[in-house]
mmCIF file of C-alpha atoms in Angstrom:
data_model
loop_
_atom_site.group_PDB
_atom_site.id
_atom_site.type_symbol
_atom_site.label_atom_id
_atom_site.label_comp_id
_atom_site.label_asym_id
_atom_site.label_seq_id
_atom_site.Cartn_x
_atom_site.Cartn_y
_atom_site.Cartn_z
ATOM 1 C CA MET A 267 72.780 50.340 -63.382
ATOM 2 C CA ILE A 268 69.284 51.601 -63.581
ATOM 3 C CA CYS A 269 68.089 52.939 -60.200
ATOM 4 C CA GLN A 270 64.825 54.804 -61.019
ATOM 5 C CA PHE A 271 62.515 55.442 -64.227
ATOM 6 C CA SER A 272 59.548 57.720 -63.912
ATOM 7 C CA PHE A 273 57.250 58.949 -66.780
ATOM 8 C CA ARG A 274 53.751 60.725 -67.397
ATOM 9 C CA ASN A 275 51.332 61.313 -70.540
ATOM 10 C CA TYR A 276 52.931 58.313 -72.642
ATOM 11 C CA LYS A 277 50.333 56.089 -74.482
ATOM 12 C CA SER A 278 47.953 54.558 -71.861
ATOM 13 C CA TYR A 279 49.861 56.326 -68.857
ATOM 14 C CA ARG A 280 48.547 59.879 -68.167
ATOM 15 C CA LYS A 281 49.521 60.391 -64.242
ATOM 16 C CA GLU A 282 53.113 60.320 -63.276
ATOM 17 C CA THR A 283 54.363 56.859 -62.988
ATOM 18 C CA THR A 284 57.374 55.163 -61.491
ATOM 19 C CA PHE A 285 59.172 51.769 -61.674
ATOM 20 C CA ASP A 286 62.026 51.473 -58.974
ATOM 21 C CA PHE A 287 64.942 49.119 -59.285
ATOM 22 C CA GLN A 288 66.006 50.287 -55.518
ATOM 23 C CA ALA A 289 65.760 47.437 -53.492
ATOM 24 C CA ALA A 290 63.422 47.784 -50.361
ATOM 25 C CA ALA A 291 64.627 46.878 -46.870
ATOM 26 C CA ILE A 292 63.670 43.303 -46.777
ATOM 27 C CA PRO A 293 65.683 39.806 -46.521
ATOM 28 C CA GLU A 294 64.550 37.833 -49.360
ATOM 29 C CA PHE A 295 67.672 37.163 -51.897
ATOM 30 C CA ALA A 296 69.743 39.775 -50.053
ATOM 31 C CA GLU A 297 72.854 38.160 -51.518
ATOM 32 C CA SER A 298 71.681 38.844 -55.477
ATOM 33 C CA LEU A 299 71.408 42.603 -54.864
ATOM 34 C CA LEU A 300 73.679 45.114 -56.602
ATOM 35 C CA THR A 301 75.249 48.245 -55.178
ATOM 36 C CA CYS A 302 76.715 51.137 -56.829
ATOM 37 C CA LYS A 303 79.950 51.390 -55.862
ATOM 38 C CA ALA A 304 83.239 53.705 -56.624
ATOM 39 C CA GLU A 305 86.415 54.447 -55.177
ATOM 40 C CA ASN A 306 86.803 58.318 -53.663
ATOM 41 C CA LYS A 307 89.866 60.351 -53.991
ATOM 42 C CA ASP A 308 91.089 58.721 -50.521
ATOM 43 C CA ASN A 309 91.001 55.285 -52.589
ATOM 44 C CA LYS A 310 88.313 54.207 -50.090
ATOM 45 C CA ILE A 311 85.177 52.320 -51.611
ATOM 46 C CA VAL A 312 81.951 54.376 -51.035
ATOM 47 C CA THR A 313 78.538 52.853 -51.599
ATOM 48 C CA GLY A 314 75.230 54.423 -53.117
ATOM 49 C CA SER A 315 72.079 52.692 -53.995
ATOM 50 C CA VAL A 316 71.382 49.075 -53.529
ATOM 51 C CA LEU A 317 69.508 47.737 -56.653
ATOM 52 C CA LEU A 318 67.420 44.928 -57.771
ATOM 53 C CA PRO A 319 68.882 42.595 -60.607
ATOM 54 C CA VAL A 320 65.432 41.763 -61.963
ATOM 55 C CA GLY A 321 62.120 43.225 -62.244
ATOM 56 C CA VAL A 322 58.889 41.626 -64.065
ATOM 57 C CA VAL A 323 55.708 42.898 -64.651
ATOM 58 C CA TYR A 324 52.588 41.120 -65.013
ATOM 59 C CA GLY A 325 48.669 42.125 -65.574
ATOM 60 C CA PRO A 326 46.011 41.517 -68.100
ATOM 61 C CA ASN A 327 46.019 42.141 -71.855
ATOM 62 C CA GLY A 328 45.808 45.687 -72.431
ATOM 63 C CA GLY A 329 46.976 46.940 -68.880
ATOM 64 C CA GLY A 330 49.850 48.612 -69.822
ATOM 65 C CA LYS A 331 52.576 46.232 -69.348
ATOM 66 C CA SER A 332 54.104 46.997 -72.746
ATOM 67 C CA ASN A 333 53.692 50.536 -72.830
ATOM 68 C CA LEU A 334 55.825 50.964 -69.366
ATOM 69 C CA LEU A 335 58.499 48.969 -71.396
ATOM 70 C CA ARG A 336 57.884 51.102 -74.521
ATOM 71 C CA ALA A 337 58.175 54.256 -72.329
ATOM 72 C CA LEU A 338 61.790 53.080 -71.086
ATOM 73 C CA SER A 339 62.544 52.086 -74.661
ATOM 74 C CA PHE A 340 61.290 55.497 -75.899
ATOM 75 C CA LEU A 341 63.708 57.353 -73.868
ATOM 76 C CA ILE A 342 66.720 55.137 -74.617
ATOM 77 C CA THR A 343 66.104 55.276 -78.325
ATOM 78 C CA THR A 344 65.466 59.172 -78.508
ATOM 79 C CA VAL A 345 68.619 59.700 -77.151
ATOM 80 C CA VAL A 346 70.852 57.236 -78.788
ATOM 81 C CA LYS A 347 69.258 57.024 -82.380
ATOM 82 C CA PRO A 348 70.523 60.134 -83.632
ATOM 83 C CA ILE A 349 74.293 59.109 -82.180
ATOM 84 C CA ASN A 350 73.762 55.753 -83.735
ATOM 85 C CA ASP A 351 72.708 57.304 -87.085
ATOM 86 C CA LEU A 352 75.724 59.174 -87.356
ATOM 87 C CA GLN A 353 78.079 56.697 -86.333
ATOM 88 C CA LYS A 354 79.308 58.436 -83.386
ATOM 89 C CA THR A 355 78.466 55.526 -80.734
ATOM 90 C CA ARG A 356 81.052 54.405 -77.979
ATOM 91 C CA ARG A 357 79.915 50.909 -77.479
ATOM 92 C CA SER A 358 77.976 48.183 -79.750
ATOM 93 C CA VAL A 359 74.228 49.077 -79.655
ATOM 94 C CA ILE A 360 71.702 46.494 -79.775
ATOM 95 C CA ILE A 361 68.299 48.203 -80.156
ATOM 96 C CA GLN A 362 65.799 46.317 -82.142
ATOM 97 C CA GLN A 363 63.521 49.279 -83.291
ATOM 98 C CA ALA A 364 62.810 52.859 -82.468
ATOM 99 C CA VAL A 365 59.791 53.451 -80.404
ATOM 100 C CA ASP A 366 56.601 55.691 -81.427
ATOM 101 C CA TYR A 367 56.020 58.975 -79.657
ATOM 102 C CA GLU A 368 52.263 58.891 -78.483
ATOM 103 C CA PRO A 369 51.020 60.910 -75.684
ATOM 104 C CA PHE A 370 47.802 59.632 -73.604
ATOM 105 C CA MET A 371 44.942 60.237 -76.253
ATOM 106 C CA LEU A 372 41.542 59.405 -73.669
ATOM 107 C CA ASP A 373 41.038 62.906 -72.625
ATOM 108 C CA ASP A 374 41.081 66.336 -74.209
ATOM 109 C CA GLU A 375 44.099 67.939 -72.294
ATOM 110 C CA SER A 376 47.088 65.400 -72.232
ATOM 111 C CA ARG A 377 47.738 65.694 -76.051
ATOM 112 C CA LYS A 378 48.158 69.297 -75.296
ATOM 113 C CA GLU A 379 50.692 68.481 -72.329
ATOM 114 C CA PRO A 380 54.026 67.487 -72.725
ATOM 115 C CA SER A 381 55.332 63.699 -72.006
ATOM 116 C CA VAL A 382 58.029 63.516 -69.488
ATOM 117 C CA PHE A 383 60.341 61.081 -69.106
ATOM 118 C CA GLU A 384 63.114 61.002 -65.854
ATOM 119 C CA ILE A 385 65.793 58.315 -65.070
ATOM 120 C CA PHE A 386 68.158 57.738 -62.310
ATOM 121 C CA PHE A 387 71.010 55.610 -63.372
ATOM 122 C CA CYS A 388 74.687 54.864 -61.906
ATOM 123 C CA GLN A 389 77.741 54.643 -64.411
ATOM 124 C CA GLY A 390 81.411 54.885 -63.180
ATOM 125 C CA LYS A 391 81.793 56.874 -60.054
ATOM 126 C CA ASN A 392 78.636 58.534 -60.476
ATOM 127 C CA GLU A 393 74.905 58.678 -60.185
ATOM 128 C CA TYR A 394 73.143 60.521 -62.848
ATOM 129 C CA ASN A 395 69.503 62.339 -63.313
ATOM 130 C CA TYR A 396 68.417 62.774 -66.623
ATOM 131 C CA GLN A 397 64.940 64.320 -67.714
ATOM 132 C CA LEU A 398 63.642 64.546 -71.325
ATOM 133 C CA ALA A 399 59.965 66.432 -71.992
ATOM 134 C CA LEU A 400 58.396 66.656 -75.341
ATOM 135 C CA LEU A 401 55.682 68.128 -77.209
ATOM 136 C CA ASN A 402 54.381 67.075 -80.520
ATOM 137 C CA GLY A 403 57.525 65.529 -81.233
ATOM 138 C CA GLU A 404 59.750 68.525 -79.870
ATOM 139 C CA ILE A 405 61.826 68.986 -76.917
ATOM 140 C CA VAL A 406 60.372 71.443 -74.413
ATOM 141 C CA SER A 407 62.855 70.775 -71.511
ATOM 142 C CA GLU A 408 65.934 68.646 -70.643
ATOM 143 C CA TYR A 409 68.383 68.426 -68.001
ATOM 144 C CA LEU A 410 71.327 66.249 -66.873
ATOM 145 C CA TYR A 411 72.471 66.379 -63.329
ATOM 146 C CA TRP A 412 75.127 64.652 -61.542
ATOM 147 C CA ARG A 413 76.667 63.567 -57.976
ATOM 148 C CA ALA A 414 79.521 61.175 -57.025
ATOM 149 C CA ILE A 415 78.457 57.827 -55.627
ATOM 150 C CA GLY A 416 78.041 57.955 -51.803
ATOM 151 C CA GLY A 417 78.152 61.872 -52.568
ATOM 152 C CA LYS A 418 75.429 64.530 -51.447
ATOM 153 C CA ARG A 419 76.077 67.523 -53.573
ATOM 154 C CA THR A 420 74.423 67.658 -56.879
ATOM 155 C CA GLY A 421 76.147 69.327 -59.883
ATOM 156 C CA THR A 422 74.482 70.297 -63.054
ATOM 157 C CA VAL A 423 75.875 69.201 -66.576
ATOM 158 C CA PHE A 424 73.180 71.269 -68.686
ATOM 159 C CA GLU A 425 69.733 72.689 -68.457
ATOM 160 C CA ARG A 426 67.453 73.321 -71.342
ATOM 161 C CA GLU A 427 64.354 75.127 -71.392
ATOM 162 C CA SER A 428 62.811 75.619 -74.631
ATOM 163 C CA SER A 429 65.608 77.063 -76.947
ATOM 164 C CA VAL A 430 67.467 78.240 -73.999
ATOM 165 C CA ILE A 431 70.479 76.255 -72.972
ATOM 166 C CA THR A 432 72.663 76.811 -69.773
ATOM 167 C CA LEU A 433 75.821 74.929 -69.199
ATOM 168 C CA GLY A 434 77.120 73.610 -66.154
ATOM 169 C CA PRO A 435 81.129 73.713 -64.842
ATOM 170 C CA SER A 436 81.821 70.370 -66.468
ATOM 171 C CA VAL A 437 80.875 71.313 -69.905
ATOM 172 C CA SER A 438 81.169 75.159 -69.999
ATOM 173 C CA LYS A 439 83.797 75.783 -72.120
ATOM 174 C CA SER A 440 84.256 78.150 -75.172
ATOM 175 C CA GLY A 441 83.185 76.837 -78.308
ATOM 176 C CA ILE A 442 80.254 74.765 -77.183
ATOM 177 C CA ASN A 443 77.357 75.211 -79.190
ATOM 178 C CA THR A 444 74.113 76.130 -77.230
ATOM 179 C CA SER A 445 71.605 76.206 -80.580
ATOM 180 C CA VAL A 446 70.262 72.905 -81.243
ATOM 181 C CA ASN A 447 67.601 70.971 -83.297
ATOM 182 C CA PRO A 448 64.334 71.132 -81.416
ATOM 183 C CA LYS A 449 63.485 67.538 -82.075
ATOM 184 C CA MET A 450 67.511 66.365 -81.182
ATOM 185 C CA PRO A 451 67.947 65.689 -77.353
ATOM 186 C CA TYR A 452 71.120 68.155 -76.415
ATOM 187 C CA LEU A 453 72.590 65.115 -74.983
ATOM 188 C CA SER A 454 72.744 63.456 -78.200
ATOM 189 C CA PHE A 455 73.844 66.519 -79.747
ATOM 190 C CA LEU A 456 76.725 66.510 -77.345
ATOM 191 C CA ALA A 457 77.685 63.434 -77.803
ATOM 192 C CA ILE A 458 77.949 63.607 -81.460
ATOM 193 C CA ASN A 459 79.870 66.954 -81.731
ATOM 194 C CA TYR A 460 82.415 66.720 -78.526
ATOM 195 C CA ASP A 461 84.491 64.865 -76.325
ATOM 196 C CA ILE A 462 83.498 65.284 -72.856
ATOM 197 C CA PRO A 463 84.387 62.727 -70.310
ATOM 198 C CA VAL A 464 80.693 63.182 -68.369
ATOM 199 C CA ILE A 465 78.877 63.331 -71.671
ATOM 200 C CA ALA A 466 80.581 59.898 -72.885
ATOM 201 C CA GLU A 467 80.108 58.255 -69.752
ATOM 202 C CA VAL A 468 76.389 58.893 -69.978
ATOM 203 C CA GLN A 469 76.213 58.000 -73.542
ATOM 204 C CA SER A 470 77.773 54.768 -73.058
ATOM 205 C CA TRP A 471 74.990 54.080 -70.606
ATOM 206 C CA PHE A 472 72.637 54.564 -72.862
ATOM 207 C CA GLU A 473 73.921 53.045 -75.578
ATOM 208 C CA SER A 474 74.678 49.564 -73.254
ATOM 209 C CA CYS A 475 70.900 49.264 -72.899
ATOM 210 C CA ILE A 476 69.329 46.216 -75.063
ATOM 211 C CA ILE A 477 65.934 46.202 -76.212
ATOM 212 C CA ARG A 478 64.204 42.886 -77.657
ATOM 213 C CA ASP A 479 60.495 42.666 -78.168
ATOM 214 C CA TYR A 480 59.206 39.115 -78.526
ATOM 215 C CA SER A 481 55.985 40.216 -79.311
ATOM 216 C CA ASN A 482 57.456 40.761 -82.702
ATOM 217 C CA PRO A 483 58.111 37.209 -84.489
ATOM 218 C CA ALA A 484 60.911 38.576 -86.288
ATOM 219 C CA VAL A 485 63.193 38.928 -83.209
ATOM 220 C CA ASP A 486 63.344 35.248 -82.930
ATOM 221 C CA ARG A 487 65.027 35.258 -86.116
ATOM 222 C CA VAL A 488 67.426 37.922 -85.504
ATOM 223 C CA VAL A 489 70.524 35.827 -83.939
ATOM 224 C CA MET A 490 73.657 37.819 -82.682
ATOM 225 C CA LEU A 491 76.281 35.245 -82.887
ATOM 226 C CA SER A 492 79.991 35.056 -81.673
ATOM 227 C CA GLN A 493 82.815 33.707 -82.648
ATOM 228 C CA ASN A 494 85.006 34.069 -79.555
ATOM 229 C CA ASP A 495 85.589 30.809 -78.364
ATOM 230 C CA ASP A 496 85.048 31.596 -74.297
ATOM 231 C CA VAL A 497 81.576 33.259 -75.375
ATOM 232 C CA LYS A 498 80.572 30.329 -77.673
ATOM 233 C CA THR A 499 81.518 27.664 -74.694
ATOM 234 C CA LYS A 500 79.182 29.828 -72.391
ATOM 235 C CA ILE A 501 76.308 29.850 -75.208
ATOM 236 C CA ILE A 502 76.596 25.909 -75.684
ATOM 237 C CA GLN A 503 76.632 25.309 -71.859
ATOM 238 C CA ALA A 504 73.784 27.408 -70.921
ATOM 239 C CA LEU A 505 71.815 25.713 -73.954
ATOM 240 C CA ASN A 506 72.940 22.006 -72.168
ATOM 241 C CA ASP A 507 71.901 23.123 -68.934
ATOM 242 C CA MET A 508 68.582 23.915 -69.948
ATOM 243 C CA GLY A 509 68.310 20.897 -71.826
ATOM 244 C CA ILE A 510 69.155 21.740 -75.186
ATOM 245 C CA ASP A 511 71.999 18.909 -76.202
ATOM 246 C CA LEU A 512 73.805 21.170 -78.758
ATOM 247 C CA SER A 513 77.786 20.425 -79.293
ATOM 248 C CA GLY A 514 78.053 23.481 -81.091
ATOM 249 C CA TYR A 515 76.766 25.825 -84.073
ATOM 250 C CA ARG A 516 78.123 27.089 -87.473
ATOM 251 C CA PHE A 517 77.300 29.662 -89.998
ATOM 252 C CA ASP A 518 77.422 29.004 -93.535
ATOM 253 C CA ASP A 519 78.599 32.226 -95.160
ATOM 254 C CA GLU A 520 78.098 30.983 -98.657
ATOM 255 C CA GLU A 521 74.324 29.698 -97.897
ATOM 256 C CA LYS A 522 73.825 32.361 -94.991
ATOM 257 C CA GLU A 523 72.267 29.588 -93.140
ATOM 258 C CA LEU A 524 73.009 28.935 -89.413
ATOM 259 C CA TYR A 525 73.194 25.302 -88.624
ATOM 260 C CA THR A 526 73.054 23.610 -85.240
ATOM 261 C CA GLN A 527 75.236 20.714 -83.983
ATOM 262 C CA ARG A 528 74.541 17.544 -82.090
ATOM 263 C CA MET A 529 76.595 14.540 -81.578
ATOM 264 C CA VAL A 530 74.951 11.313 -81.425
ATOM 265 C CA LYS A 531 76.560 7.854 -81.007
ATOM 266 C CA GLY A 532 80.048 9.430 -81.426
ATOM 267 C CA LYS A 533 78.915 11.366 -84.871
ATOM 268 C CA GLU A 534 78.473 14.774 -85.536
ATOM 269 C CA TYR A 535 74.899 16.032 -87.151
ATOM 270 C CA GLU A 536 73.707 19.347 -88.272
ATOM 271 C CA LEU A 537 70.183 20.841 -88.296
ATOM 272 C CA ARG A 538 69.365 24.006 -90.124
ATOM 273 C CA PHE A 539 68.388 26.983 -87.506
ATOM 274 C CA ALA A 540 65.013 27.237 -89.287
ATOM 275 C CA ASP A 541 64.323 23.419 -88.645
ATOM 276 C CA GLU A 542 64.790 23.911 -84.398
ATOM 277 C CA SER A 543 61.543 24.398 -82.557
ATOM 278 C CA ASP A 544 60.266 27.667 -81.571
ATOM 279 C CA GLY A 545 61.741 27.360 -78.141
ATOM 280 C CA THR A 546 64.964 26.618 -79.095
ATOM 281 C CA LYS A 547 65.001 29.187 -81.865
ATOM 282 C CA LYS A 548 64.308 31.769 -79.253
ATOM 283 C CA LEU A 549 66.842 30.496 -76.417
ATOM 284 C CA ILE A 550 69.623 30.629 -79.421
ATOM 285 C CA ALA A 551 68.691 34.005 -80.469
ATOM 286 C CA ALA A 552 68.280 35.041 -77.062
ATOM 287 C CA LEU A 553 71.324 33.663 -74.896
ATOM 288 C CA PRO A 554 73.811 35.633 -76.796
ATOM 289 C CA VAL A 555 72.359 38.752 -75.981
ATOM 290 C CA LEU A 556 71.860 37.774 -72.279
ATOM 291 C CA ILE A 557 75.287 36.692 -71.997
ATOM 292 C CA LEU A 558 76.848 39.808 -73.150
ATOM 293 C CA ALA A 559 74.841 41.452 -70.779
ATOM 294 C CA LEU A 560 76.214 39.770 -67.748
ATOM 295 C CA GLN A 561 79.591 39.975 -69.180
ATOM 296 C CA GLU A 562 79.490 43.684 -69.640
ATOM 297 C CA GLY A 563 76.760 44.718 -67.037
ATOM 298 C CA ARG A 564 73.959 45.653 -69.494
ATOM 299 C CA LEU A 565 70.323 46.529 -68.772
ATOM 300 C CA VAL A 566 68.067 44.213 -70.612
ATOM 301 C CA ILE A 567 64.609 45.015 -71.620
ATOM 302 C CA VAL A 568 62.316 42.384 -72.885
ATOM 303 C CA ASP A 569 58.585 42.573 -73.885
ATOM 304 C CA GLU A 570 57.204 38.894 -73.704
ATOM 305 C CA LEU A 571 60.259 37.072 -72.307
ATOM 306 C CA ASP A 572 58.302 34.155 -71.601
ATOM 307 C CA ALA A 573 56.850 33.559 -75.065
ATOM 308 C CA LYS A 574 57.480 29.903 -76.339
ATOM 309 C CA LEU A 575 59.775 29.312 -73.325
ATOM 310 C CA HIS A 576 58.939 26.406 -70.829
ATOM 311 C CA PRO A 577 58.587 27.772 -67.220
ATOM 312 C CA LYS A 578 62.029 26.268 -65.929
ATOM 313 C CA LEU A 579 63.917 27.929 -68.793
ATOM 314 C CA LEU A 580 62.677 31.452 -67.814
ATOM 315 C CA ARG A 581 63.590 30.310 -64.069
ATOM 316 C CA TYR A 582 67.009 29.431 -65.390
ATOM 317 C CA ILE A 583 67.225 32.758 -67.207
ATOM 318 C CA ILE A 584 66.185 34.691 -64.297
ATOM 319 C CA SER A 585 68.768 32.920 -61.990
ATOM 320 C CA MET A 586 71.959 33.988 -64.327
ATOM 321 C CA PHE A 587 70.783 37.558 -63.492
ATOM 322 C CA ARG A 588 70.682 36.671 -59.536
ATOM 323 C CA ASN A 589 73.617 34.712 -59.530
ATOM 324 C CA SER A 590 76.326 36.915 -58.028
ATOM 325 C CA LYS A 591 79.312 35.001 -59.488
ATOM 326 C CA LEU A 592 77.673 35.587 -62.830
ATOM 327 C CA ASN A 593 76.690 38.705 -62.643
ATOM 328 C CA ILE A 594 79.795 40.438 -61.417
ATOM 329 C CA HIS A 595 79.296 43.658 -63.313
ATOM 330 C CA GLY A 596 75.599 44.633 -62.592
ATOM 331 C CA ALA A 597 73.529 43.697 -65.533
ATOM 332 C CA GLN A 598 69.671 44.066 -64.675
ATOM 333 C CA LEU A 599 66.954 42.104 -66.678
ATOM 334 C CA LEU A 600 63.237 44.134 -66.930
ATOM 335 C CA TYR A 601 60.573 42.030 -68.769
ATOM 336 C CA THR A 602 56.921 41.482 -68.923
ATOM 337 C CA SER A 603 55.281 38.070 -68.577
ATOM 338 C CA HIS A 604 52.054 36.054 -68.660
ATOM 339 C CA ASP A 605 54.187 33.159 -67.044
ATOM 340 C CA VAL A 606 52.236 32.909 -63.373
ATOM 341 C CA THR A 607 54.225 29.841 -62.693
ATOM 342 C CA THR A 608 57.143 31.752 -61.988
ATOM 343 C CA MET A 609 55.586 34.017 -59.749
ATOM 344 C CA LYS A 610 56.767 32.369 -56.441
ATOM 345 C CA ASN A 611 58.575 33.310 -53.343
ATOM 346 C CA THR A 612 61.476 30.968 -54.704
ATOM 347 C CA VAL A 613 61.973 32.909 -57.785
ATOM 348 C CA PHE A 614 61.318 36.634 -56.507
ATOM 349 C CA ARG A 615 61.660 39.141 -53.894
ATOM 350 C CA ARG A 616 58.138 40.890 -53.488
ATOM 351 C CA ASP A 617 59.948 44.245 -54.607
ATOM 352 C CA GLU A 618 60.607 42.655 -57.717
ATOM 353 C CA ILE A 619 57.091 41.476 -58.846
ATOM 354 C CA TRP A 620 55.400 44.278 -60.376
ATOM 355 C CA PHE A 621 51.511 44.942 -61.737
ATOM 356 C CA ALA A 622 50.208 46.899 -64.349
ATOM 357 C CA ALA A 623 46.445 47.540 -64.855
ATOM 358 C CA GLU A 624 43.774 50.184 -66.044
ATOM 359 C CA ASN A 625 41.877 52.025 -63.702
ATOM 360 C CA ALA A 626 38.183 53.082 -64.395
ATOM 361 C CA GLU A 627 39.451 56.010 -66.366
ATOM 362 C CA HIS A 628 40.990 53.670 -68.858
ATOM 363 C CA GLU A 629 44.587 54.829 -67.436
ATOM 364 C CA SER A 630 47.700 52.490 -66.946
ATOM 365 C CA GLU A 631 48.919 51.931 -63.263
ATOM 366 C CA ILE A 632 51.706 49.960 -61.706
ATOM 367 C CA TYR A 633 52.481 48.878 -58.241
ATOM 368 C CA SER A 634 54.534 46.278 -56.877
ATOM 369 C CA LEU A 635 53.794 43.400 -54.881
ATOM 370 C CA TYR A 636 55.545 44.950 -52.050
ATOM 371 C CA ASP A 637 53.368 48.026 -52.040
ATOM 372 C CA ILE A 638 50.415 45.727 -51.437
ATOM 373 C CA ARG A 639 48.630 45.831 -48.116
ATOM 374 C CA ARG A 640 46.092 43.033 -46.806
ATOM 375 C CA GLU A 641 43.131 43.590 -44.799
ATOM 376 C CA ASP A 642 44.696 44.107 -41.912
ATOM 377 C CA ASN A 643 47.344 46.678 -43.461
ATOM 378 C CA GLU A 644 50.189 44.433 -43.095
ATOM 379 C CA ARG A 645 52.452 43.783 -46.317
ATOM 380 C CA VAL A 646 51.722 40.199 -48.397
ATOM 381 C CA ASN A 647 53.729 37.770 -46.623
ATOM 382 C CA SER A 648 57.247 36.762 -47.885
ATOM 383 C CA THR A 649 56.139 33.095 -47.686
ATOM 384 C CA ALA A 650 52.754 33.426 -49.259
ATOM 385 C CA ALA A 651 51.643 31.639 -52.685
ATOM 386 C CA PHE A 652 52.028 34.727 -54.819
ATOM 387 C CA ASP A 653 50.835 32.758 -57.991
ATOM 388 C CA LYS A 654 47.718 31.527 -55.984
ATOM 389 C CA GLN A 655 46.777 34.922 -54.737
ATOM 390 C CA TYR A 656 47.136 36.505 -57.788
ATOM 391 C CA MET A 657 44.823 34.032 -59.713
ATOM 392 C CA GLU A 658 42.392 34.518 -56.768
ATOM 393 C CA GLY A 659 42.456 38.420 -57.711
ATOM 394 C CA ARG A 660 43.652 39.723 -54.338
ATOM 395 C CA TYR A 661 46.669 41.574 -55.925
ATOM 396 C CA GLY A 662 44.084 43.840 -58.023
ATOM 397 C CA ALA A 663 45.622 43.223 -61.560
ATOM 398 C CA ASP A 664 42.810 41.261 -62.341
ATOM 399 C CA PRO A 665 43.966 38.062 -64.311
ATOM 400 C CA TYR A 666 40.509 37.479 -65.819
ATOM 401 C CA LEU A 667 39.379 34.708 -63.672
ATOM 402 C CA THR A 668 37.050 37.053 -61.844
ATOM 403 C CA ASN A 669 35.141 38.201 -65.085
ATOM 404 C CA MET A 670 34.892 34.960 -66.262
ATOM 405 C CA LEU A 671 33.645 33.033 -63.652
ATOM 406 C CA SER A 672 31.046 35.644 -62.275
ATOM 407 C CA GLU A 673 27.471 35.002 -62.367
ATOM 408 C CA GLY A 674 25.483 36.167 -65.182
ATOM 409 C CA GLU A 675 24.167 35.696 -68.954
ATOM 410 C CA TRP A 676 26.263 36.387 -72.246
ATOM 411 C CA PRO A 677 25.190 39.290 -73.923
#
């Protein structure tokens, strides 16, 4: 489970920026929160960070929503791609595309400075802290630290400064090569070449992350089908719960065509997947991935999840991750959205809603609804009409209306 992600000098973000999945001490939807847990050497359950199952990012076009997700996706794909290319993965990898490296370009200094990415996450019995810094596509520093869940002492797995690599006790063995291509993460190098338990555990977390970009129309046409009867039943049940009345689906190997099935007056009929509505196609493409995430406790990163979806269907997807009976393995969902109708206190906690916007220097910044203070210096009330106040411009990430309705003449 992801705890926190920070980065700087990447695309539209110049300064250090942090997206936090750690839950604030507020009462909303407390039953949906996730907790890092492990059994210690005395066979007692110890707990660590309390985390959010969902995070959503709102804001205007060009504000930096997608670039926030791309920063996280860049770190994940940079680690996973060389492992996947050499077929050394330990889990099924569901990553649609690699993400480009690009520093902040709107000043003279940033392109000469490294882009830095840092992540904290829980996996197995440990909490990990991994950082990667690049300049001109080459790695200038990298480190991996760990500590037991509920513990206070931090251990070093490895540290890298330029070409100098220092190994911690968990990997300090004779025969471990510390000479690596400057463009390859040392984490990936170790995962490819050695069988080291701590590296395998970290590798497994990175490989489990799912990245989907629905701003790319081709993604809707990529359908990951399961022939497992239990999974198939769950997919059909979820579609039916959303009002998509299917009885099943079938993939024709000879035609290379997916067919959806419906029962009408006791008789089964089939439609080509291509003939379904855009919203139905998106759900059929997305649901297998989301159900897999819930079954295996994966992080799902989705740009424009709400595209082509009715707000009620979007709420259903959110509720799947919030349901403690469905989400028993700690799956998490991070997505961008323009759908203000779901920005309600009946759907989200205040710390689950984030905004991205550009400042006067054309730098993207993010902040959560929980961070916002009213004029009396109090936080936004949990019972407030979040959507209404956002459209009124109270939260700063201008949703256009202020400018559109302001007095003045067209140029």
